[in-house]
C-alpha positions as CSV (number, residue, x, y, z in Angstrom):
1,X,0.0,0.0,0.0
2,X,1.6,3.0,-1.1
3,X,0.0,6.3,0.5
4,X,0.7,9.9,-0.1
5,X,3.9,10.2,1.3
6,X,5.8,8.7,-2.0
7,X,4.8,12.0,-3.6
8,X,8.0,13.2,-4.7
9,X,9.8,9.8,-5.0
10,X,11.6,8.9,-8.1
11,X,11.1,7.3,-11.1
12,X,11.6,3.6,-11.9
13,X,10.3,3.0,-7.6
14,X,9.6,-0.3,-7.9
15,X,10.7,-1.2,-11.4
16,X,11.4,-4.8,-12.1
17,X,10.2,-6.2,-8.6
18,X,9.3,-9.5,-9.2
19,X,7.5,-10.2,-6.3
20,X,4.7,-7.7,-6.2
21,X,1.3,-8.8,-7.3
22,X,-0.6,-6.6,-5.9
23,X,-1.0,-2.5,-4.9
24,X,-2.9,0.2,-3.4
25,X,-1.8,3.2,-4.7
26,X,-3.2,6.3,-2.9
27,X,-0.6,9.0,-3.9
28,X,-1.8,11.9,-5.9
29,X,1.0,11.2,-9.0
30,X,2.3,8.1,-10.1
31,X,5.6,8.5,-10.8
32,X,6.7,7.7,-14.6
33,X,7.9,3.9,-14.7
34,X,7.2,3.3,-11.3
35,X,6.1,-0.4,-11.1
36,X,7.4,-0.8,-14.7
37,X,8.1,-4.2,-16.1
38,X,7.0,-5.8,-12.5
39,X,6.3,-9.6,-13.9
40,X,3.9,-10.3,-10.8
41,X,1.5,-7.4,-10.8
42,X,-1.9,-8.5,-11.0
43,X,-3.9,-6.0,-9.3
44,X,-4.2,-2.2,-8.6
45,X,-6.6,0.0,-6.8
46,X,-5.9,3.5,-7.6
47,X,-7.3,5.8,-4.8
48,X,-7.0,9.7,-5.3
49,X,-4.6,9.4,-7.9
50,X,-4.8,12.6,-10.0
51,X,-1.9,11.7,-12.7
52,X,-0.6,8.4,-14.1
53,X,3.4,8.7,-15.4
54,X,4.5,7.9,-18.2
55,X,4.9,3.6,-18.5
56,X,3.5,3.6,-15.0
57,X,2.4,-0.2,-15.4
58,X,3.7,-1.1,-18.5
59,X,4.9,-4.5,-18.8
60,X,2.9,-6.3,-16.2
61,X,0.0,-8.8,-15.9
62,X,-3.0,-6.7,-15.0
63,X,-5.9,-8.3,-14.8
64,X,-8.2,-5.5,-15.9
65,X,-7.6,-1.8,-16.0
66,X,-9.7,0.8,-14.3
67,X,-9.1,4.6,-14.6
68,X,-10.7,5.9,-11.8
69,X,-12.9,9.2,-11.5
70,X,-10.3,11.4,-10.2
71,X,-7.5,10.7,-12.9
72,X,-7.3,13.6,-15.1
73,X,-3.7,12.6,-16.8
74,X,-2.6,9.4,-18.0
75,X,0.6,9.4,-19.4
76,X,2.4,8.1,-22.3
77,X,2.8,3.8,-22.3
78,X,1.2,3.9,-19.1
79,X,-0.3,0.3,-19.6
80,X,1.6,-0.4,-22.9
81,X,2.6,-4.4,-23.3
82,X,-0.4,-5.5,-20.5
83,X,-1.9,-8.1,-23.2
84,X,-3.5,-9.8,-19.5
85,X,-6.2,-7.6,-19.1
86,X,-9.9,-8.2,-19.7
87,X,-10.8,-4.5,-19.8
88,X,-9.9,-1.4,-20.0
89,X,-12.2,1.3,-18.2
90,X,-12.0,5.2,-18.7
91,X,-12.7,7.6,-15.7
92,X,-15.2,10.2,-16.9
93,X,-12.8,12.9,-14.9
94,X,-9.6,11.9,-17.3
95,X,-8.7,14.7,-19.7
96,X,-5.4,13.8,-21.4
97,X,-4.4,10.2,-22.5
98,X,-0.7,9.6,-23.8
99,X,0.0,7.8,-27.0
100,X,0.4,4.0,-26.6
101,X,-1.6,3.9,-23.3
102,X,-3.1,0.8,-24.4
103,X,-1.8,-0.2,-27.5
104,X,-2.6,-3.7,-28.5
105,X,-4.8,-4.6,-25.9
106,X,-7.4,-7.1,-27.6
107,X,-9.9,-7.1,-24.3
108,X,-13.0,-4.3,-23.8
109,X,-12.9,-0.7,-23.5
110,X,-15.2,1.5,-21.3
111,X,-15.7,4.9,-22.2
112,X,-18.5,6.8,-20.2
113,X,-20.7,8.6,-22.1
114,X,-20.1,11.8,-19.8
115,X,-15.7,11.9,-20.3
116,X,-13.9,14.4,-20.4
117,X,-11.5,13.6,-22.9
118,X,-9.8,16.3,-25.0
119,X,-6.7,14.8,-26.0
120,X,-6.0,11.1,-27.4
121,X,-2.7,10.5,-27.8
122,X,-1.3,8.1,-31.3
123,X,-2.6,4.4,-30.8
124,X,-3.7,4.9,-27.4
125,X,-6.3,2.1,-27.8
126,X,-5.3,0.4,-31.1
127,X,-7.6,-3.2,-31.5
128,X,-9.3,-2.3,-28.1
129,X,-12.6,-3.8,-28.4
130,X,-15.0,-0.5,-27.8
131,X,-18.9,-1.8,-27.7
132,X,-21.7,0.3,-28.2
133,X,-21.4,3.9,-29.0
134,X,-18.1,5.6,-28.3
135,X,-19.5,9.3,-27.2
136,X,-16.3,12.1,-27.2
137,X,-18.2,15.1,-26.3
138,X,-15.2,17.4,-25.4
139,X,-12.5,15.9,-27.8
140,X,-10.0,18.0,-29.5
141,X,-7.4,16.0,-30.8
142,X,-7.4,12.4,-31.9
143,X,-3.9,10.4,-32.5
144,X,-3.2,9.0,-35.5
145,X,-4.5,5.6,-35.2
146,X,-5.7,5.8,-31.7
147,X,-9.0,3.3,-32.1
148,X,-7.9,1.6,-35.4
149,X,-8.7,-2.1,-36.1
150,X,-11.9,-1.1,-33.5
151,X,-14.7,-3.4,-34.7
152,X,-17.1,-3.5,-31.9
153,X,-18.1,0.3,-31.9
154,X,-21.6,0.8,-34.0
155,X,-21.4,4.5,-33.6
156,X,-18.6,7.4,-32.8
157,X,-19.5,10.5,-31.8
158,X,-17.5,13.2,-31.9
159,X,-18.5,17.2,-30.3
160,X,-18.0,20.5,-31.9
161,X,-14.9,20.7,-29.8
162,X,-13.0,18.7,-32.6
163,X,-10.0,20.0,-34.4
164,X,-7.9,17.1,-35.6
165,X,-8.5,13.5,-36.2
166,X,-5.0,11.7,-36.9
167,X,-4.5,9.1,-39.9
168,X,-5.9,6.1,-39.8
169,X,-7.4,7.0,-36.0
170,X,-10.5,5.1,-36.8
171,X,-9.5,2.9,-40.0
172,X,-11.2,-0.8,-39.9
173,X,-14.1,0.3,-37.4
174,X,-15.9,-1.6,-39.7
175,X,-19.3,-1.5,-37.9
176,X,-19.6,2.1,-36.8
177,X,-20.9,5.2,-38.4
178,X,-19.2,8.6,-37.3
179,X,-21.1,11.9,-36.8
180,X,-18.8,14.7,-35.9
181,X,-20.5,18.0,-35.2
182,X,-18.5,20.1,-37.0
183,X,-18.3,21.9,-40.4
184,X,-15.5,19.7,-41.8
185,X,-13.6,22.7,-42.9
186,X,-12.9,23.3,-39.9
187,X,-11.3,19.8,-39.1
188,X,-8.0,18.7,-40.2
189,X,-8.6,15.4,-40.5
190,X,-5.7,12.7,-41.4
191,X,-5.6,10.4,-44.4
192,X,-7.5,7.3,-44.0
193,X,-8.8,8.7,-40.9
194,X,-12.3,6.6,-41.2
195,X,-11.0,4.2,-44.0
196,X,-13.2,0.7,-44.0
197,X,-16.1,2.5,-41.8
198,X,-19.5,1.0,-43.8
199,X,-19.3,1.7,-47.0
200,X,-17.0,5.0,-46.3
201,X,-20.2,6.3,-44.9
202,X,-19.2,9.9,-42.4
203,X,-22.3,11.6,-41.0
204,X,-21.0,15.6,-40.0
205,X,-23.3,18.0,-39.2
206,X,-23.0,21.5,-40.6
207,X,-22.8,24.5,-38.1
208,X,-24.7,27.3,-40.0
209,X,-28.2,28.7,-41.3
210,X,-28.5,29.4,-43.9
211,X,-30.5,32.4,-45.5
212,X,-31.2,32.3,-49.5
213,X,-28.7,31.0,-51.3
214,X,-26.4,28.8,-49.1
215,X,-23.3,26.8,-50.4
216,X,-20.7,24.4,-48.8
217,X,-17.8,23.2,-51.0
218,X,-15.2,21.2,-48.9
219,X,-11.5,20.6,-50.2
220,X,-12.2,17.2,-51.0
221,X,-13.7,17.6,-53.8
222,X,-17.4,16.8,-53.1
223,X,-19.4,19.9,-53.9
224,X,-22.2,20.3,-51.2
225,X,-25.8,21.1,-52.6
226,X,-27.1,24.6,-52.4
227,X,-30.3,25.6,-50.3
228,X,-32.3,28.2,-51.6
229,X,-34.4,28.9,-48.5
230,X,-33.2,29.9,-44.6
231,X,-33.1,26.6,-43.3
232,X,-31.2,24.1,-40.4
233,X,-29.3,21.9,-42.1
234,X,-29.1,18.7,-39.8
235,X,-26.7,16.6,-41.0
236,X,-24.9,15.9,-44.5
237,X,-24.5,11.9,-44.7
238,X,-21.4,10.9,-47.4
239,X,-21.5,7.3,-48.8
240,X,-18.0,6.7,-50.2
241,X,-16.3,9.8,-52.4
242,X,-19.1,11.5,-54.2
243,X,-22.8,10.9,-53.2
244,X,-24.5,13.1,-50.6
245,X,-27.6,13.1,-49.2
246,X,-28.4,16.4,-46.8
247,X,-31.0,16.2,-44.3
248,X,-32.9,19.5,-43.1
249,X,-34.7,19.6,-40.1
250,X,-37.0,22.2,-40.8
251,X,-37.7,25.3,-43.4
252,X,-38.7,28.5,-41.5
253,X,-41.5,29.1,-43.7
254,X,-42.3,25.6,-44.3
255,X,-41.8,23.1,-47.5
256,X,-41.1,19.6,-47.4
257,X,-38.2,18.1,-45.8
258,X,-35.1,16.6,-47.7
């Protein structure tokens, strides 16, 4: 049981112990590499932890992963080579997560629908097995590859918040559609980025009302339809490279919907 008073200790604490298979860690920061490459470790409870190092628990034999609420940072590696666990489980307090937190783990992800995620680092959850709807209401930066080879989402969400998705960060999520809700002009968004989601199928919905003659034309090439009356656009649904279909929600003066 390690309490608050290892605050300030160094790195690498308990690196390469091979007798520890289990630890209550109550210390506000984890120090970077601090049970790294323990061959034993099994279990941790993490008990007003605020911020997970860097490699933290890499290279041991968790049995599942749990964030806690309360963890706003987790480092870079922090779990990286833990092919053990059965899960992986976000805290809905946890701002910033490192590239390769997770990389490679095969078991499920949590995400709560309520995170506070803003920053996903480079294949922080690479194969992960995400199940449901993966909800990123706050998310401003996604890692290049940080949920590819994801199959078990059947939706990703992503808020207005967004302002860069990373290459390939959700290539082979083979059963989800994405709806990001904002104008993609305003997204840089990587190559391949959603390459392999059904039938190349992006939902984004457009930030603007429009009065008389409205036009969106986005740099890759798909020229968006003009509206002709002040309307609330909804949501503009791209099958593959060059079909659209735009939804409206309503007309202000009425007509039929689209």
């Amino acid at each position: 049981s390690i309490g608050d008073s290892v605050n300030g200790f160094p790195v690498n604490t308990f690196m390469g112990y091979t007798n520890i298979r289990s630890a209550v860690v109550s210390c506000e920061t984890v120090p970077n590499q601090m049970f790294y490459k323990c061959p034993a470790l099994e279990n941790i409870d993490l008990v007003g932890v605020r911020t997970i190092g860097e490699r933290a628990f890499a290279n041991t034999v968790l049995k599942e992963i749990v964030i806690p609420d309360g963890v706003t940072s987790v480092g870079q590696y922090a779990f990286s080579g833990v092919s053990t666990a059965s899960s992986v489980t976000i805290g809905k307090d946890v701002v910033a997560i490192g590239r390769n937190v997770c990389p490679n783990h095969k078991g499920s992800l949590i995400i709560p629908e309520d995170n506070s995620l803003q920053t996903i680092g480079q294949q922080a959850f690479t194969l992960s097995k995400g199940e449901g709807v993966l909800t990123l209401p706050d998310i401003v930066t996604i890692g290049d590859k940080a949920f590819m080879n994801n199959k078990t989402f059947t939706a990703i969400n992503i808020g207005s918040s967004i302002e860069r998705i990373g290459a390939q960060a959700f290539e082979y999520s083979e059963n989800a559609t994405v709806t990001i809700g904002k104008a993609q002009e305003n997204v840089t968004i990587g190559l391949n980025a959603f390459r392999k989601t059904p039938s190349g199928k992006l939902l984004f919905n457009i930030l603007f009302v429009g009065k008389g003659n409205t036009s969106v034309d986005y740099e890759n090439g798909i020229i968006f339809t003009t509206v002709s009356q002040g309307v609330t656009p909804e949501e503009v649904i791209v099958f593959g490279d060059d079909v659209l279909v735009l939804t409206v929600s309503s007309y202000e003066d009425g007509g039929t919907e689209l």
